[in-house]
Tab-separated table of C-alpha atoms in Angstrom:
chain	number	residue	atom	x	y	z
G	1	UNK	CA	108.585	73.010	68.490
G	2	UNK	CA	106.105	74.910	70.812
G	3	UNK	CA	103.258	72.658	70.102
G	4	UNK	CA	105.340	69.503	71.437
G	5	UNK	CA	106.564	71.112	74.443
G	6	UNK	CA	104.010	69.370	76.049
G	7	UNK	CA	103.526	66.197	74.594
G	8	UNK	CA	105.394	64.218	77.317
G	9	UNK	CA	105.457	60.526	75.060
G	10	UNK	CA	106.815	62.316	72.182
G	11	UNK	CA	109.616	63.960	74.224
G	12	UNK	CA	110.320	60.977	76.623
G	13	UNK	CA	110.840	58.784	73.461
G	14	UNK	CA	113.297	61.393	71.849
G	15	UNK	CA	114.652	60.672	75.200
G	16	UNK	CA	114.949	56.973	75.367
G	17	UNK	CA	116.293	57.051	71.597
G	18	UNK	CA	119.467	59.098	71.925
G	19	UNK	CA	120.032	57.378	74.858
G	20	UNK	CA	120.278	54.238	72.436
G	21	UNK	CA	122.078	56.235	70.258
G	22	UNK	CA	124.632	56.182	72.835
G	23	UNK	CA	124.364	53.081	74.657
G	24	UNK	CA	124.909	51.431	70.768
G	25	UNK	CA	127.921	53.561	70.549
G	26	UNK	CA	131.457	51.485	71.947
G	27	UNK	CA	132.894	54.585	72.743
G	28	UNK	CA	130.167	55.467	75.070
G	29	UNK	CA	128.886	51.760	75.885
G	30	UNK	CA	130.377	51.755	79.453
G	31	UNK	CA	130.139	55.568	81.045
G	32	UNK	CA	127.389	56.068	83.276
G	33	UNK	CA	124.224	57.548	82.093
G	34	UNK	CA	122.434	60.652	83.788
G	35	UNK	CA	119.468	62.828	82.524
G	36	UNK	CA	118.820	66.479	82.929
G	37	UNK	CA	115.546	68.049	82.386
G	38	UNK	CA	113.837	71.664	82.421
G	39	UNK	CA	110.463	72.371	83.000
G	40	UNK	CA	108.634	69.719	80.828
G	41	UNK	CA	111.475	68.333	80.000
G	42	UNK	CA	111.541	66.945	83.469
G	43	UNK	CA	108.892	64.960	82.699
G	44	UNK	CA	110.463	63.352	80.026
G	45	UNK	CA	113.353	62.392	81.665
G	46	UNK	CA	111.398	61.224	84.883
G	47	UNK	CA	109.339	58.890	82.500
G	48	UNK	CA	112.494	57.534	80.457
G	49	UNK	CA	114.484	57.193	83.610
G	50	UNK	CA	111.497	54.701	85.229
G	51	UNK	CA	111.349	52.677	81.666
G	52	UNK	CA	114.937	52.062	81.691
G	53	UNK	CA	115.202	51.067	85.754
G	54	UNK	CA	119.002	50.699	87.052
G	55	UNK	CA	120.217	52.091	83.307
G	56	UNK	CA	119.896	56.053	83.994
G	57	UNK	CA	122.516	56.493	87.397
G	58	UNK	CA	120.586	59.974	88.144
G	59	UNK	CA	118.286	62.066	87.146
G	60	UNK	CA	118.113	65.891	87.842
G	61	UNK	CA	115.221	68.326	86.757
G	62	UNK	CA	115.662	72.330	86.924
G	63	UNK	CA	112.422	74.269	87.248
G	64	UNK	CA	110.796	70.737	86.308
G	65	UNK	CA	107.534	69.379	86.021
G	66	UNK	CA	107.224	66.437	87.573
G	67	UNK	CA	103.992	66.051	87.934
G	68	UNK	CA	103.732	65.674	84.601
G	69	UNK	CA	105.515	62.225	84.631
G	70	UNK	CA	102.414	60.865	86.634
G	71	UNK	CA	102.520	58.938	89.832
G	72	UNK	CA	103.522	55.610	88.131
G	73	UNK	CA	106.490	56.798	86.684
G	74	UNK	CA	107.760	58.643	89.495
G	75	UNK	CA	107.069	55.963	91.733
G	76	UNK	CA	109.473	53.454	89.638
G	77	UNK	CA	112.618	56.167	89.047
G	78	UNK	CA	115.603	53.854	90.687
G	79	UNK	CA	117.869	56.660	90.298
G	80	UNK	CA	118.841	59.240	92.439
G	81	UNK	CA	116.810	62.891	91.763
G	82	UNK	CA	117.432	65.873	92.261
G	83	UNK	CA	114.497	68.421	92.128
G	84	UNK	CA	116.046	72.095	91.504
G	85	UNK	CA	113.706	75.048	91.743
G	86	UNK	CA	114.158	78.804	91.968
G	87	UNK	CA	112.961	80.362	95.638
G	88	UNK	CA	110.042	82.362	94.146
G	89	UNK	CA	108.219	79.882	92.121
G	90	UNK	CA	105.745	79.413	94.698
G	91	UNK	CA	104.140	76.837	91.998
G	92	UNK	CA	106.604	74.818	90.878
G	93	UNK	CA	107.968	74.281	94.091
G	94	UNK	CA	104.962	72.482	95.569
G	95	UNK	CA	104.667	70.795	92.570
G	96	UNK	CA	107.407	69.612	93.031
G	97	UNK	CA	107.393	68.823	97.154
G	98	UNK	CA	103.901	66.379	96.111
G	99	UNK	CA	105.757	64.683	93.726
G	100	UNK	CA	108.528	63.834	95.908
G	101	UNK	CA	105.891	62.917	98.921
């Protein structure tokens, strides 16, 4: 829905409820758990990942937008991140060098 794409609660608790989903799920109970995220989606999974602490064994964001997250979150993501950004987006890529500062 283009009106959500930036409504960063609604998406990170999408997020954190399929990652119930499969965390309730016996099949899926004991694999490790990773996020992905594009551009706001990022953000999402930046939040989710600091709510759920040691849960979420790595995050990685394409083209993300982590500032969008907010210091607080990214300040208590446990996992390891990865920050992937095309050469030429001049933007997103100091976007995303403060956020990893």
């Amino acid at each position: 829905d283009y009106q959500t794409r930036f409504d960063i609660p609604l998406l990170t608790r999408r997020l954190l409820a399929a990652t119930a989903w499969v965390k309730n799920h016996a099949d899926c109970r004991s694999l490790p758990l990773g996020y992905f995220g594009a551009s706001t989606g990022a953000a999402a999974a930046l939040q989710a990942a600091a709510g759920l602490g040691g849960k979420i064994t790595t995050v990685v964001s394409r083209g993300g937008r982590p500032d969008l997250a907010g210091t607080d979150a990214l300040s208590r993501v446990a996992a390891p991140t990865l920050l992937l950004v095309g050469g030429f987006d001049d933007v997103v890529i100091e976007l995303n060098r403060h956020a990893a500062a």
